[in-house]
Amino acid sequence: MAFELPKLEYAYDALEPHIDARTMEIHYTKHHAAYTNNLNAAFEGSDLAGKSIEDILANISQHSVAIRNNGGGFYNHNLFWTVMSPNGGGAPNGELAEAITKAFGSFDAFKDTFNKAAATRFGSGWAWLVKQADGSLAVTSSANQDNPLMDIADVKGTPILGLDVWEHAYYLHYQNRRPDYIGAFWNVVNWDEVTRRFKV
Amino acid sequence: MNFELPKLPYALDALEPVISKKTMDFHYGKHHQAYVNNLNKLVKGTEFENADLETIVKKSEGGIFNNGAQVWNHTFYFMSFKPNGGGVPTGALAEAINSSFGSFDKFKEEFSAAAATVFGSGWAWLVKKADGSLAIVKESNAGNPLRDGLTPILTCDVWEHAYYLDKQNLRPKYIQEFFDILDWDLVSARY
């Protein structure tokens, strides 16, 4: 079965003014769609049919560069759209809030750490909040379309929040001002979804 | 030494419609300038404080390398253009292209394919090897072929900031039009 571009749960303009409609439309219908199509093309003739994307990423060192780049791009954008919402923002509560305080000292200290990871990722990539194998949280960043599920990752675990810092994610609206984009992201973070991913 | 943003030999709107003034304002005025400023800050108090840019590109690592190589790469890139450029190289470079790639069109095809397939941010390069022959190499992020003992002849910036305002996701269109603003006299002189 081929991988499919997931349905977007909100309109292209729903995250404005933080993420503009034109960026959303191109990012989703062009970039994400291209990763999905290229992943399916890379699957043809491989012996990976029937495997989940998570399984594939966990053993990415055994697969081709095309699977790594496009599989990562497919998964990362799937996650990215779900951890944002027009009703987002604010702060997490419950177990996730406790885990953040335990790992970083406070919610603000976590945000500082995450902002720095996102701002200092040189070139294209992602910043992540990761639930590690022992249940604790960590912040990391990865280059290009790599992610913490991959066996080649520096910090491994389950990504529960991700921020795309490829220039295509913000350049039409923010140009060279990546820190402004990172600051605006917090207004649309869907903490219900991040919490759901934390509890899985 | 104190590095400065080089003056460009053309106006910021001179490369339109291939590269818009808006893209030039950000690419040259903000990105290139920021790499210069960052480099000047970072080298203070290090072994590279009095080094020239080529030494920094060849020997440094980390933030100094990223910013130093991006200064070098952008200067090299912006200094390859002129309004109403394009055409084909002549003289020794033209002969070397024919000898290494078969024809100018074959070279263009290979260079374009390399630029289109740099995954993420980076640069495509035409380089001269020690024996005088030419090759095409791809580099990620701030990568620069000087580090491998190769002599850069031409480069195409495929960081998204180089083309996103004008072409969005259509990187191949940017690469195709890139050839229309090349100043082959300047590029040939490097060979």
Short mmCIF file of C-alpha atoms in Angstrom, two decimals:
data_model
loop_
_atom_site.label_atom_id
_atom_site.label_comp_id
_atom_site.label_asym_id
_atom_site.label_seq_id
_atom_site.Cartn_x
_atom_site.Cartn_y
_atom_site.Cartn_z
CA MET A 1 0.00 0.00 0.00
CA ALA A 2 1.31 3.36 -0.96
CA PHE A 3 1.92 6.10 1.58
CA GLU A 4 -0.63 8.89 1.35
CA LEU A 5 -0.43 12.59 2.03
CA PRO A 6 -2.54 12.94 5.20
CA LYS A 7 -5.49 15.28 5.25
CA LEU A 8 -4.75 18.67 6.79
CA GLU A 9 -7.14 19.24 9.73
CA TYR A 10 -7.36 23.00 9.24
CA ALA A 11 -7.50 25.54 6.40
CA TYR A 12 -4.33 26.98 4.86
CA ASP A 13 -5.05 30.36 6.45
CA ALA A 14 -6.00 28.94 9.87
CA LEU A 15 -2.60 29.56 11.45
CA GLU A 16 -2.30 33.18 10.30
CA PRO A 17 -0.68 35.52 11.14
CA HIS A 18 1.92 33.13 12.56
CA ILE A 19 2.11 30.96 9.47
CA ASP A 20 0.69 32.51 6.31
CA ALA A 21 -1.71 30.76 3.95
CA ARG A 22 0.64 30.84 0.95
CA THR A 23 3.44 29.18 2.91
CA MET A 24 1.03 26.52 4.24
CA GLU A 25 -0.32 25.75 0.79
CA ILE A 26 3.08 25.40 -0.89
CA HIS A 27 4.60 23.59 2.08
CA TYR A 28 1.80 21.02 2.20
CA THR A 29 0.80 20.63 -1.46
CA LYS A 30 4.30 20.88 -2.96
CA HIS A 31 7.01 19.97 -0.46
CA HIS A 32 5.14 17.40 1.65
CA ALA A 33 3.45 15.94 -1.42
CA ALA A 34 6.82 15.61 -3.16
CA TYR A 35 8.32 13.72 -0.21
CA THR A 36 5.30 11.41 -0.20
CA ASN A 37 5.50 10.75 -3.95
CA ASN A 38 9.27 10.30 -3.88
CA LEU A 39 9.00 7.89 -0.92
CA ASN A 40 6.49 5.80 -2.85
CA ALA A 41 8.78 5.84 -5.90
CA ALA A 42 11.75 4.75 -3.75
CA PHE A 43 9.63 1.88 -2.39
CA GLU A 44 9.06 0.39 -5.81
CA GLY A 45 11.52 -2.43 -6.23
CA SER A 46 12.52 -2.41 -2.55
CA ASP A 47 11.65 -5.21 -0.12
CA LEU A 48 9.99 -2.81 2.32
CA ALA A 49 6.37 -3.28 1.26
CA GLY A 50 4.03 -3.55 4.26
CA LYS A 51 6.46 -2.06 6.76
CA SER A 52 5.38 0.95 8.79
CA ILE A 53 7.17 4.23 8.37
CA GLU A 54 8.29 4.03 12.03
CA ASP A 55 9.87 0.60 11.42
CA ILE A 56 11.67 1.87 8.37
CA LEU A 57 13.04 4.95 10.12
CA ALA A 58 14.23 2.85 13.09
CA ASN A 59 16.49 0.90 10.70
CA ILE A 60 17.28 3.75 8.34
CA SER A 61 21.01 2.99 8.27
CA GLN A 62 20.15 -0.12 6.23
CA HIS A 63 18.13 1.75 3.62
CA SER A 64 18.90 3.99 0.68
CA VAL A 65 19.49 7.73 0.85
CA ALA A 66 16.22 8.24 -1.06
CA ILE A 67 14.28 6.35 1.64
CA ARG A 68 16.06 8.28 4.38
CA ASN A 69 15.43 11.71 2.86
CA ASN A 70 11.89 11.12 1.65
CA GLY A 71 10.79 8.82 4.49
CA GLY A 72 12.01 11.44 6.94
CA GLY A 73 10.33 14.23 4.99
CA PHE A 74 7.05 12.29 4.88
CA TYR A 75 7.04 11.45 8.61
CA ASN A 76 8.32 14.82 9.86
CA HIS A 77 5.70 16.85 8.02
CA ASN A 78 2.94 14.42 9.09
CA LEU A 79 3.91 15.17 12.68
CA PHE A 80 4.42 18.89 12.14
CA TRP A 81 0.88 19.58 10.89
CA THR A 82 -0.67 17.75 13.84
CA VAL A 83 1.30 19.56 16.55
CA MET A 84 -0.10 22.88 15.36
CA SER A 85 -3.66 24.17 15.66
CA PRO A 86 -5.56 27.44 15.22
CA ASN A 87 -6.56 26.95 18.87
CA GLY A 88 -2.99 26.31 19.98
CA GLY A 89 -0.61 28.16 22.22
CA GLY A 90 -0.43 28.44 25.98
CA ALA A 91 1.35 25.83 28.05
CA PRO A 92 0.95 22.10 28.65
CA ASN A 93 -0.44 20.71 31.88
CA GLY A 94 -0.62 17.41 33.74
CA GLU A 95 1.99 14.72 33.20
CA LEU A 96 3.65 16.47 30.28
CA ALA A 97 4.05 19.72 32.25
CA GLU A 98 5.61 17.73 35.09
CA ALA A 99 8.01 15.94 32.75
CA ILE A 100 9.06 19.26 31.19
CA THR A 101 9.73 20.82 34.59
CA LYS A 102 11.66 17.74 35.65
CA ALA A 103 13.86 17.75 32.53
CA PHE A 104 14.40 21.50 32.03
CA GLY A 105 13.57 23.21 35.34
CA SER A 106 10.58 25.14 34.02
CA PHE A 107 8.44 25.61 30.92
CA ASP A 108 10.30 28.83 30.09
CA ALA A 109 13.66 27.10 30.42
CA PHE A 110 12.39 24.37 28.06
CA LYS A 111 11.30 27.00 25.54
CA ASP A 112 14.72 28.67 25.71
CA THR A 113 16.45 25.35 25.06
CA PHE A 114 14.13 24.48 22.19
CA ASN A 115 14.42 27.99 20.66
CA LYS A 116 18.19 27.77 20.75
CA ALA A 117 18.18 24.32 19.11
CA ALA A 118 15.91 25.64 16.35
CA ALA A 119 17.84 28.89 15.82
CA THR A 120 21.29 27.31 15.71
CA ARG A 121 20.55 24.37 13.41
CA PHE A 122 22.84 25.46 10.55
CA GLY A 123 21.32 24.87 7.13
CA SER A 124 18.11 22.88 6.83
CA GLY A 125 16.62 20.73 9.56
CA TRP A 126 14.30 20.31 12.53
CA ALA A 127 14.19 21.01 16.26
CA TRP A 128 12.60 18.32 18.42
CA LEU A 129 11.21 17.59 21.85
CA VAL A 130 11.86 13.89 22.34
CA LYS A 131 10.57 11.29 24.78
CA GLN A 132 13.53 9.02 25.42
CA ALA A 133 13.43 5.30 26.18
CA ASP A 134 13.40 5.93 29.97
CA GLY A 135 10.43 8.30 29.63
CA SER A 136 12.47 11.47 30.22
CA LEU A 137 12.38 14.42 27.83
CA ALA A 138 15.21 15.94 25.79
CA VAL A 139 15.59 18.66 23.16
CA THR A 140 17.64 17.98 20.06
CA SER A 141 17.90 19.06 16.45
CA SER A 142 18.61 17.12 13.28
CA ALA A 143 19.85 18.02 9.82
CA ASN A 144 17.72 17.95 6.68
CA GLN A 145 14.91 15.36 7.07
CA ASP A 146 16.55 13.19 9.70
CA ASN A 147 14.71 12.66 12.99
CA PRO A 148 15.11 11.06 16.44
CA LEU A 149 13.39 7.81 15.38
CA MET A 150 16.34 7.06 13.10
CA ASP A 151 19.03 4.68 14.34
CA ILE A 152 21.61 7.22 13.16
CA ALA A 153 20.28 10.02 15.39
CA ASP A 154 22.47 11.64 18.06
CA VAL A 155 19.53 11.78 20.50
CA LYS A 156 17.10 8.91 19.98
CA GLY A 157 13.51 8.61 21.07
CA THR A 158 9.95 9.42 20.10
CA PRO A 159 9.51 12.95 18.78
CA ILE A 160 6.47 14.55 20.44
CA LEU A 161 6.98 18.11 19.15
CA GLY A 162 8.85 19.19 16.02
CA LEU A 163 9.61 22.50 14.36
CA ASP A 164 10.61 22.67 10.70
CA VAL A 165 13.50 25.13 10.24
CA TRP A 166 14.05 24.53 6.53
CA GLU A 167 13.89 27.98 4.96
CA HIS A 168 10.84 26.87 2.94
CA ALA A 169 8.91 26.73 6.23
CA TYR A 170 9.23 30.47 6.87
CA TYR A 171 11.03 32.36 4.11
CA LEU A 172 8.00 33.86 2.30
CA HIS A 173 6.80 35.46 5.55
CA TYR A 174 9.89 35.90 7.73
CA GLN A 175 12.80 35.83 5.22
CA ASN A 176 16.08 35.82 7.19
CA ARG A 177 14.33 36.30 10.56
CA ARG A 178 14.21 32.69 11.69
CA PRO A 179 14.03 33.68 15.38
CA ASP A 180 10.76 35.58 14.74
CA TYR A 181 9.27 32.46 13.14
CA ILE A 182 10.39 30.35 16.09
CA GLY A 183 8.84 32.84 18.51
CA ALA A 184 5.54 32.84 16.60
CA PHE A 185 5.41 29.02 16.53
CA TRP A 186 4.53 28.89 20.26
CA ASN A 187 1.22 30.63 19.50
CA VAL A 188 0.03 27.67 17.43
CA VAL A 189 1.46 24.67 19.31
CA ASN A 190 -1.27 22.08 19.84
CA TRP A 191 -0.42 20.91 23.37
CA ASP A 192 -3.29 18.40 23.39
CA GLU A 193 -1.64 16.54 20.52
CA VAL A 194 1.84 16.84 22.04
CA THR A 195 0.43 15.43 25.30
CA ARG A 196 -1.24 12.58 23.42
CA ARG A 197 2.04 11.69 21.78
CA PHE A 198 3.80 11.89 25.15
CA LYS A 199 1.39 9.41 26.71
CA VAL A 200 1.56 6.80 23.93
CA MET B 1 41.59 41.05 10.13
CA ASN B 2 38.28 42.78 9.70
CA PHE B 3 36.19 41.33 6.92
CA GLU B 4 33.82 43.51 4.90
CA LEU B 5 30.89 42.87 2.63
CA PRO B 6 32.28 43.26 -0.91
CA LYS B 7 30.72 45.89 -3.19
CA LEU B 8 28.81 44.41 -6.11
CA PRO B 9 29.62 45.53 -9.67
CA TYR B 10 25.88 45.74 -10.52
CA ALA B 11 22.72 47.23 -9.00
CA LEU B 12 20.51 45.08 -6.77
CA ASP B 13 17.76 45.09 -9.41
CA ALA B 14 20.15 44.39 -12.30
CA LEU B 15 19.60 40.63 -12.38
CA GLU B 16 15.80 40.82 -12.69
CA PRO B 17 13.74 38.93 -13.66
CA VAL B 18 16.02 35.97 -12.87
CA ILE B 19 16.88 37.17 -9.36
CA SER B 20 14.59 39.86 -7.96
CA LYS B 21 15.72 42.97 -6.12
CA LYS B 22 13.88 41.67 -3.05
CA THR B 23 15.90 38.46 -3.10
CA MET B 24 19.12 40.46 -3.55
CA ASP B 25 18.17 42.80 -0.68
CA PHE B 26 17.90 39.83 1.67
CA HIS B 27 20.51 37.54 0.21
CA TYR B 28 23.28 40.12 -0.11
CA GLY B 29 22.08 42.76 2.38
CA LYS B 30 21.05 40.41 5.19
CA HIS B 31 22.42 36.87 4.79
CA HIS B 32 25.82 37.72 3.30
CA GLN B 33 26.17 40.68 5.69
CA ALA B 34 25.27 38.49 8.69
CA TYR B 35 27.94 35.94 7.77
CA VAL B 36 30.50 38.78 7.58
CA ASN B 37 29.41 40.19 10.94
CA ASN B 38 29.34 36.78 12.62
CA LEU B 39 32.78 35.90 11.26
CA ASN B 40 34.28 39.15 12.56
CA LYS B 41 32.86 38.42 16.02
CA LEU B 42 33.84 34.77 16.08
CA VAL B 43 37.50 35.10 15.03
CA LYS B 44 38.34 37.56 17.82
CA GLY B 45 40.80 36.04 20.25
CA THR B 46 41.25 32.86 18.16
CA GLU B 47 44.13 31.59 16.05
CA PHE B 48 42.20 32.92 13.02
CA GLU B 49 42.08 36.52 14.24
CA ASN B 50 44.67 37.62 11.67
CA ALA B 51 44.11 34.90 9.07
CA ASP B 52 42.95 35.60 5.53
CA LEU B 53 39.61 34.25 4.38
CA GLU B 54 41.04 31.41 2.29
CA THR B 55 43.01 30.12 5.28
CA ILE B 56 39.85 30.22 7.39
CA VAL B 57 37.92 28.30 4.73
CA LYS B 58 40.66 25.66 4.49
CA LYS B 59 41.57 25.23 8.16
CA SER B 60 38.76 26.25 10.51
CA GLU B 61 35.86 24.22 11.93
CA GLY B 62 32.48 24.88 13.54
CA GLY B 63 31.02 28.37 13.61
CA ILE B 64 34.12 30.06 12.22
CA PHE B 65 34.11 27.69 9.25
CA ASN B 66 30.35 28.02 8.68
CA ASN B 67 30.46 31.80 8.60
CA GLY B 68 33.86 32.14 6.91
CA ALA B 69 33.01 29.71 4.11
CA GLN B 70 29.60 31.33 3.64
CA VAL B 71 31.33 34.72 3.22
CA TRP B 72 33.70 33.20 0.65
CA ASN B 73 30.94 31.25 -1.15
CA HIS B 74 28.55 34.19 -1.43
CA THR B 75 31.24 36.57 -2.68
CA PHE B 76 32.23 33.99 -5.30
CA TYR B 77 28.57 33.47 -6.27
CA PHE B 78 27.63 37.16 -6.53
CA MET B 79 30.82 37.92 -8.47
CA SER B 80 29.80 35.50 -11.26
CA PHE B 81 26.86 37.55 -12.52
CA LYS B 82 26.12 40.43 -14.82
CA PRO B 83 22.91 41.83 -16.28
CA ASN B 84 22.22 40.34 -19.71
CA GLY B 85 24.75 37.61 -19.10
CA GLY B 86 24.57 34.07 -20.34
CA GLY B 87 25.92 32.61 -23.53
CA VAL B 88 28.86 30.23 -23.43
CA PRO B 89 32.46 30.39 -22.23
CA THR B 90 35.32 30.84 -24.67
CA GLY B 91 39.04 30.09 -24.76
CA ALA B 92 40.76 27.69 -22.39
CA LEU B 93 37.70 27.15 -20.17
CA ALA B 94 35.55 26.25 -23.18
CA GLU B 95 38.17 23.71 -24.28
CA ALA B 96 38.42 22.24 -20.79
CA ILE B 97 34.62 21.91 -20.58
CA ASN B 98 34.53 20.08 -23.92
CA SER B 99 37.37 17.85 -22.88
CA SER B 100 35.90 16.99 -19.45
CA PHE B 101 32.18 16.78 -20.28
CA GLY B 102 32.00 16.27 -24.06
CA SER B 103 30.17 19.55 -24.76
CA PHE B 104 28.89 22.69 -23.10
CA ASP B 105 25.36 21.28 -23.12
CA LYS B 106 26.49 18.09 -21.37
CA PHE B 107 28.26 20.20 -18.74
CA LYS B 108 25.14 22.29 -18.23
CA GLU B 109 23.06 19.15 -17.85
CA GLU B 110 25.41 17.63 -15.26
CA PHE B 111 25.83 20.85 -13.33
CA SER B 112 22.06 21.41 -13.28
CA ALA B 113 21.42 17.85 -12.09
CA ALA B 114 23.97 18.29 -9.30
CA ALA B 115 22.40 21.59 -8.19
CA ALA B 116 18.90 20.10 -8.28
CA THR B 117 19.87 17.10 -6.13
CA VAL B 118 21.79 18.76 -3.30
CA PHE B 119 19.46 17.66 -0.49
CA GLY B 120 18.79 20.47 1.96
CA SER B 121 20.98 23.57 1.91
CA GLY B 122 24.19 23.71 -0.09
CA TRP B 123 26.09 24.53 -3.24
CA ALA B 124 26.89 22.99 -6.63
CA TRP B 125 30.41 23.65 -7.93
CA LEU B 126 32.41 23.47 -11.12
CA VAL B 127 36.00 22.86 -10.02
CA LYS B 128 39.43 22.51 -11.57
CA LYS B 129 41.52 19.55 -10.44
CA ALA B 130 45.30 19.56 -10.07
CA ASP B 131 45.71 18.09 -13.59
CA GLY B 132 43.65 20.93 -15.12
CA SER B 133 40.59 18.79 -15.82
CA LEU B 134 37.15 19.87 -14.61
CA ALA B 135 34.66 18.18 -12.32
CA ILE B 136 31.30 18.90 -10.70
CA VAL B 137 30.91 18.53 -6.95
CA LYS B 138 28.06 19.00 -4.48
CA GLU B 139 28.58 20.47 -1.01
CA SER B 140 26.18 20.71 1.94
CA ASN B 141 25.57 23.87 3.96
CA ALA B 142 28.78 25.97 3.90
CA GLY B 143 30.88 23.30 2.16
CA ASN B 144 33.70 24.53 -0.08
CA PRO B 145 35.89 22.47 -2.47
CA LEU B 146 39.06 24.37 -1.50
CA ARG B 147 39.20 22.01 1.47
CA ASP B 148 39.73 19.10 -0.92
CA GLY B 149 42.48 20.84 -2.86
CA LEU B 150 40.16 21.74 -5.75
CA THR B 151 39.97 25.15 -7.44
CA PRO B 152 36.43 26.58 -7.63
CA ILE B 153 35.46 27.97 -11.05
CA LEU B 154 31.69 28.44 -10.72
CA THR B 155 29.07 27.90 -8.01
CA CYS B 156 25.30 27.88 -7.68
CA ASP B 157 23.76 28.57 -4.27
CA VAL B 158 20.90 26.17 -3.65
CA TRP B 159 20.05 27.24 -0.12
CA GLU B 160 16.32 27.96 -0.34
CA HIS B 161 16.98 31.61 0.60
CA ALA B 162 18.67 32.02 -2.82
CA TYR B 163 15.45 31.41 -4.75
CA TYR B 164 12.44 30.92 -2.52
CA LEU B 165 10.97 34.45 -2.79
CA ASP B 166 11.16 34.23 -6.59
CA LYS B 167 10.60 30.56 -7.43
CA GLN B 168 9.37 28.91 -4.19
CA ASN B 169 9.74 25.11 -4.50
CA LEU B 170 10.74 25.31 -8.18
CA ARG B 171 14.50 24.95 -7.71
CA PRO B 172 15.05 23.56 -11.25
CA LYS B 173 13.58 26.75 -12.76
CA TYR B 174 16.03 28.85 -10.73
CA ILE B 175 18.94 26.69 -11.87
CA GLN B 176 17.87 26.94 -15.50
CA GLU B 177 17.66 30.75 -15.36
CA PHE B 178 20.92 31.01 -13.37
CA PHE B 179 22.77 30.40 -16.66
CA ASP B 180 21.16 33.54 -18.16
CA ILE B 181 22.98 35.91 -15.77
CA LEU B 182 26.45 34.34 -15.77
CA ASP B 183 29.40 36.50 -16.72
CA TRP B 184 31.51 33.92 -18.53
CA ASP B 185 34.41 36.38 -18.92
CA LEU B 186 34.75 36.57 -15.13
CA VAL B 187 34.23 32.82 -14.73
CA SER B 188 36.73 31.99 -17.49
CA ALA B 189 39.36 34.18 -15.84
CA ARG B 190 39.24 31.86 -12.79
CA TYR B 191 40.33 28.96 -14.99
#
